[in-house]
Coordinates of C-alpha atoms and ligand atoms in Angstrom, one line a residue:
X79 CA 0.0 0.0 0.0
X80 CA 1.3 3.6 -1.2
X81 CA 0.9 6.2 1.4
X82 CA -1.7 8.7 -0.5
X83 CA -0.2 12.3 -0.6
X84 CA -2.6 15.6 -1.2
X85 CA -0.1 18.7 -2.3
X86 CA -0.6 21.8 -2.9
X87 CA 1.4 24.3 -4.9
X88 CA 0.4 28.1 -3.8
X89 CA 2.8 29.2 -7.1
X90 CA 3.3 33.2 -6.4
X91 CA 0.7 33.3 -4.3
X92 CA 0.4 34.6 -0.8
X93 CA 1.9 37.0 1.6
X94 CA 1.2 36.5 6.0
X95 CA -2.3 36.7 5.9
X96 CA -2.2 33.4 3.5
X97 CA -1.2 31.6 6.3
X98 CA -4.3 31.5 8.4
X99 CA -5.9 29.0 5.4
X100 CA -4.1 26.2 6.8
X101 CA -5.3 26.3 10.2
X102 CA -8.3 24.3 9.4
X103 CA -6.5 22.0 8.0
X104 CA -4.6 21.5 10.9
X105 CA -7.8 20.5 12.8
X106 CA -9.9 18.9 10.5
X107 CA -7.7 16.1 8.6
X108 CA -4.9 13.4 9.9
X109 CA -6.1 10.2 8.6
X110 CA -3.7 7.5 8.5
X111 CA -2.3 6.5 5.1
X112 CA -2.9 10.6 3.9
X113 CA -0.4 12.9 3.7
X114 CA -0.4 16.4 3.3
X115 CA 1.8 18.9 1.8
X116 CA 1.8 22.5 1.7
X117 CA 4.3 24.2 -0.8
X118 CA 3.8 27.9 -0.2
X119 CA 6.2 30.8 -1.9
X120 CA 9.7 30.3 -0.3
X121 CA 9.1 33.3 1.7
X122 CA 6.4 31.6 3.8
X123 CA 8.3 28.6 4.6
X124 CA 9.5 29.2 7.9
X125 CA 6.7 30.8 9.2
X126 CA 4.3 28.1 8.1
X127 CA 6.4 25.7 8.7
X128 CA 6.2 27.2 12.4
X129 CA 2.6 27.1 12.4
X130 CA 2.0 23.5 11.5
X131 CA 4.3 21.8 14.2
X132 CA 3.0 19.2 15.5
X133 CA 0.1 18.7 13.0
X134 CA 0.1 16.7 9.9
X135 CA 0.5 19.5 7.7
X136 CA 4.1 19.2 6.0
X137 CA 5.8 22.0 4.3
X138 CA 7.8 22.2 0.6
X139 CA 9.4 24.7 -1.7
X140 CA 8.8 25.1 -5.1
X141 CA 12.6 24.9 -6.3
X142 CA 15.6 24.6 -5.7
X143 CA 19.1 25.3 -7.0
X144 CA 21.1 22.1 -8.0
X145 CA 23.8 23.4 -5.7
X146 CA 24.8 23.7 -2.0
X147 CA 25.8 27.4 -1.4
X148 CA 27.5 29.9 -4.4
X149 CA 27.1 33.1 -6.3
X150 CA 23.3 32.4 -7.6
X151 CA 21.5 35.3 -6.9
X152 CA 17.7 35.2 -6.1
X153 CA 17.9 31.3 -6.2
X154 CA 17.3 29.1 -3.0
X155 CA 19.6 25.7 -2.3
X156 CA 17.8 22.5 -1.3
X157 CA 19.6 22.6 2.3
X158 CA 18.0 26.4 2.9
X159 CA 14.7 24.9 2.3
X160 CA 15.5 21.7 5.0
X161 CA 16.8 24.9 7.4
X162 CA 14.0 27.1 7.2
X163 CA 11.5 23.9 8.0
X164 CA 10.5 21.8 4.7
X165 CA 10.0 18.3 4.6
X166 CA 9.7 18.4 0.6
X167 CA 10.4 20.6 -2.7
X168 CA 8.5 20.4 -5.9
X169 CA 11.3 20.3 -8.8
X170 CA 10.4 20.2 -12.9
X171 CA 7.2 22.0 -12.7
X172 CA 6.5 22.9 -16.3
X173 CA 5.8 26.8 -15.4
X174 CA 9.8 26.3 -14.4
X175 CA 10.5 24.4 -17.5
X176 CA 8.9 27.0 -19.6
X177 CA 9.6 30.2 -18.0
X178 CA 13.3 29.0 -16.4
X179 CA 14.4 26.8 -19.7
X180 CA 15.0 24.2 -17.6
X181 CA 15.8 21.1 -18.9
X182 CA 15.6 16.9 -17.5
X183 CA 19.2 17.5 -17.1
X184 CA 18.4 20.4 -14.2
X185 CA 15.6 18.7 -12.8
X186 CA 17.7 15.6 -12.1
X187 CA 20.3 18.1 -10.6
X188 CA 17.9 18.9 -9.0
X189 CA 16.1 15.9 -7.4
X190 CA 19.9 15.1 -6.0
X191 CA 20.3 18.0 -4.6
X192 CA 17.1 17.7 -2.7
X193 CA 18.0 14.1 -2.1
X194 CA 21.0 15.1 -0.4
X195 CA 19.7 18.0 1.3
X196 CA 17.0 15.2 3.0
X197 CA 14.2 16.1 1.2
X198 CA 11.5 14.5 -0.7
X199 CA 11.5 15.6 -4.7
X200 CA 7.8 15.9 -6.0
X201 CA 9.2 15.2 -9.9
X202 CA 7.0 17.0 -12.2
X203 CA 6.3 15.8 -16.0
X204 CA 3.6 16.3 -18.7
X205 CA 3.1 17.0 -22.0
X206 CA 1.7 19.9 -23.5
X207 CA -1.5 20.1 -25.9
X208 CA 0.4 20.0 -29.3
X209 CA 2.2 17.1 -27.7
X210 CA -0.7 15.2 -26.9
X211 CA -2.4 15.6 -30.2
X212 CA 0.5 14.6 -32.2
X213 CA 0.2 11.5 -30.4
X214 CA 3.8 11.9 -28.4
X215 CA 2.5 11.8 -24.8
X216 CA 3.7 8.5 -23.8
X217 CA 7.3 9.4 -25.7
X218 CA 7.5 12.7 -24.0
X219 CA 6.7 11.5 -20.7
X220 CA 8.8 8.7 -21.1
X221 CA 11.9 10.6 -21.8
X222 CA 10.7 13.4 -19.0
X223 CA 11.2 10.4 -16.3
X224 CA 14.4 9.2 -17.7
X225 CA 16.2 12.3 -17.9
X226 CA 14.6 13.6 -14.7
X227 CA 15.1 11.0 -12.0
X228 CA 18.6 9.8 -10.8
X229 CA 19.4 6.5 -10.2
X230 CA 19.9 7.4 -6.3
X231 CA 15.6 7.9 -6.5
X232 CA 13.7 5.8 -4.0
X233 CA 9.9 5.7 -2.9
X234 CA 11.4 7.1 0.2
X235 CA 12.6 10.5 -1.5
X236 CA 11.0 11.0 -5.0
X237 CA 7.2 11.3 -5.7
X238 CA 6.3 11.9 -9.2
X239 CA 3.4 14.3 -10.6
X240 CA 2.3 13.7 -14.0
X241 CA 1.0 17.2 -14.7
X242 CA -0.7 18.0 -18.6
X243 CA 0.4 21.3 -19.6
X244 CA -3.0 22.0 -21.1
X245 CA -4.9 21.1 -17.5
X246 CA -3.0 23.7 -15.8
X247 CA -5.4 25.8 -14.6
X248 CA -7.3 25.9 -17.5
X249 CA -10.2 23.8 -15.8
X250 CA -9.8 21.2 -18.3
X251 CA -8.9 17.8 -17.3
X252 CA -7.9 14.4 -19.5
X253 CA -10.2 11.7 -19.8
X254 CA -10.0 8.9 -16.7
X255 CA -9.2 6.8 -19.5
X256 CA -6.1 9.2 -20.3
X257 CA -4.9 9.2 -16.8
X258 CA -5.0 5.9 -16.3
X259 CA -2.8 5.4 -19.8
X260 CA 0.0 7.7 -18.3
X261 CA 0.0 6.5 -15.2
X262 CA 0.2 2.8 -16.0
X263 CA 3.1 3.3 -18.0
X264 CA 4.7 5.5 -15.3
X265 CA 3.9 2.7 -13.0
X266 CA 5.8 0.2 -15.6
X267 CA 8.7 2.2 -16.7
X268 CA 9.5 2.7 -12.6
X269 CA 9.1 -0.9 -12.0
X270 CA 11.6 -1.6 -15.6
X271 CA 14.1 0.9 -13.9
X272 CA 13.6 1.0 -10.0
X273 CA 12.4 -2.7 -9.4
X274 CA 10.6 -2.7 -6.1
X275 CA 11.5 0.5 -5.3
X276 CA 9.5 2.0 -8.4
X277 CA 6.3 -0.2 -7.7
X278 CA 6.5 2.2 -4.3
X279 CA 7.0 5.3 -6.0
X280 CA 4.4 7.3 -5.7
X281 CA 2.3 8.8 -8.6
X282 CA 0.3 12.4 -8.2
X283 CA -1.7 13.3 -11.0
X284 CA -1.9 17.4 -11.2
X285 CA -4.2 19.4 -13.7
X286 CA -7.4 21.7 -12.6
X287 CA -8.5 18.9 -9.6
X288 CA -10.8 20.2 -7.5
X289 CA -13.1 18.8 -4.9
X290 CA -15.8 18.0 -7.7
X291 CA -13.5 15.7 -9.4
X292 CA -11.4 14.5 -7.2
X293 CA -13.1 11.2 -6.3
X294 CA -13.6 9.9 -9.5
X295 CA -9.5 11.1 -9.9
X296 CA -8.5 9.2 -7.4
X297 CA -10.2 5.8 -8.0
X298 CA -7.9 5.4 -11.3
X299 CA -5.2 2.9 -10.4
X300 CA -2.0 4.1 -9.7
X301 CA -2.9 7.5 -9.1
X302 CA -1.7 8.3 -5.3
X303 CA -2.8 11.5 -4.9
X304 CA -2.9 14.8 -6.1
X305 CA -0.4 18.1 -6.9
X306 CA -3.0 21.2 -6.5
X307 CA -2.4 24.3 -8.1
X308 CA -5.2 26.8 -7.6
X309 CA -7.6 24.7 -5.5
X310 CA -5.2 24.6 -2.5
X311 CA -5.3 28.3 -1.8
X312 CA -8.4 28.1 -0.1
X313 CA -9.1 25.6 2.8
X314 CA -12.5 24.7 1.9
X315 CA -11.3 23.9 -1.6
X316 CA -8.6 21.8 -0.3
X317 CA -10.1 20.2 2.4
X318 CA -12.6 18.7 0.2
X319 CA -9.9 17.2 -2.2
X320 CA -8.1 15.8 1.0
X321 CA -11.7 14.5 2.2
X322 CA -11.9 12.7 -1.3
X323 CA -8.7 11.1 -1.3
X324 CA -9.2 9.9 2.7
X325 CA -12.1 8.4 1.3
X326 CA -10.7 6.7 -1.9
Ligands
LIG494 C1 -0.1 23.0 -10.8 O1 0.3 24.0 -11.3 O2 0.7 22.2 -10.3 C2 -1.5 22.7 -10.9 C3 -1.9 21.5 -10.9 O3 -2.3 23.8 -11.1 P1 -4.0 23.8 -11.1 O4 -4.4 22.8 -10.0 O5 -4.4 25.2 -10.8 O6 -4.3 23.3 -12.5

């Protein structure tokens, strides 16, 4: 059994009064086999990571520089992240791919850096629309996962999120049928690579999920849990999705 995770990715959203969303959560949720994951902007990381101690609320970054300590200005190492209180970073999400150029190459930088630095790496891969309707998600995916994961990966430090470019907050999601055809062959090429390790690994789907569609989400195999984009900025949005997945 894969411990389920629920994530959510605030992006460049929120300043201090943010933080008072997650209280409820706090109190309301906690069921075993259910994680949850907050990733708000890096300058709310301490402070929430302050304000959920001692509840099952964990904390993540969004990114993180492949290296230690250096003259990279603005950017935000893996071990700062572990010091100011997180538990996880999100690494390869396609808004960092597209606006940041960054390639599989970085993003398995990356995930080792984060690895090292004692953090879990929520992986992010997807195709984008043109992609999928030339018929290349499987190859791009495929090729996402090889270039993005190190060899060093376990279940115990690497989650992956398959994310569609085109369900981004668009409010448009695949098919279940579609889901469940990525994340089979995620589940398959982890297995072919990881052995054991990759039948542990767990796989997030991501895309405009929301508490109206999480259920049905979450009862196609192999999908773990979710990575949350705008839904996880309110509580009662949130919550429900948590709810769902408790209850899947
Ligand atoms: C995301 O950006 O990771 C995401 C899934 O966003 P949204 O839920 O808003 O589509």
């Amino acid at each position: 059994m894969r411990t389920k995770l629920a994530a959510g990715n605030w992006k460049m959203n929120g300043i201090s009064a943010a933080l008072a969303e997650i209280d409820a959560l706090k109190i309301d949720f906690g069921a075993p086999g259910v994680e949850i994951l907050v990733c708000p902007p890096a300058t709310l990381v301490d402070r929430l990571s302050q304000r959920v101690q001692g509840s099952p609320v964990m904390v993540g970054g969004q990114d993180c520089h492949e290296n230690e300590t250096g003259a990279h200005t603005g950017d935000i190492s893996a071990r700062m992240l572990h010091d100011a209180g997180a538990s996880h970073v999100i690494v390869g999400h396609s808004e960092r791919r597209a606006d940041h150029h960054e390639t599989d190459a970085m993003v398995r930088a990356k995930t080792e850096a984060a690895i090292a630095a004692d953090l879990v790496a929520v992986v992010c891969l997807g195709e984008s629309e043109a992609e999928r309707d030339a018929g290349e998600t499987l190859a791009v995916i495929g090729r996402q996962l090889a270039g993005s994961l190190p060899d060093s990966a376990t279940a115990a430090t690497v989650v992956i999120a398959y994310e569609p470019i085109w369900a981004i907050g668009t409010g448009r999601t695949p098919t279940l049928d579609q889901i469940a055809e990525v994340h089979g062959y995620l589940r398959a090429e982890l297995v072919r690579r990881f052995g054991a390790e990759g039948d542990a690994m767990r796989l997030l789907y991501g895309g405009s999920v929301k508490p109206a569609n999480a259920a049905e989400i979450f009862a196609v195999p192999d999908v773990d849990g979710a990575l949350v984009g705008g839904a996880s900025l309110k509580a009662a949005d949130f919550g429900g999705i948590i709810r769902a997945l408790e209850q899947a």
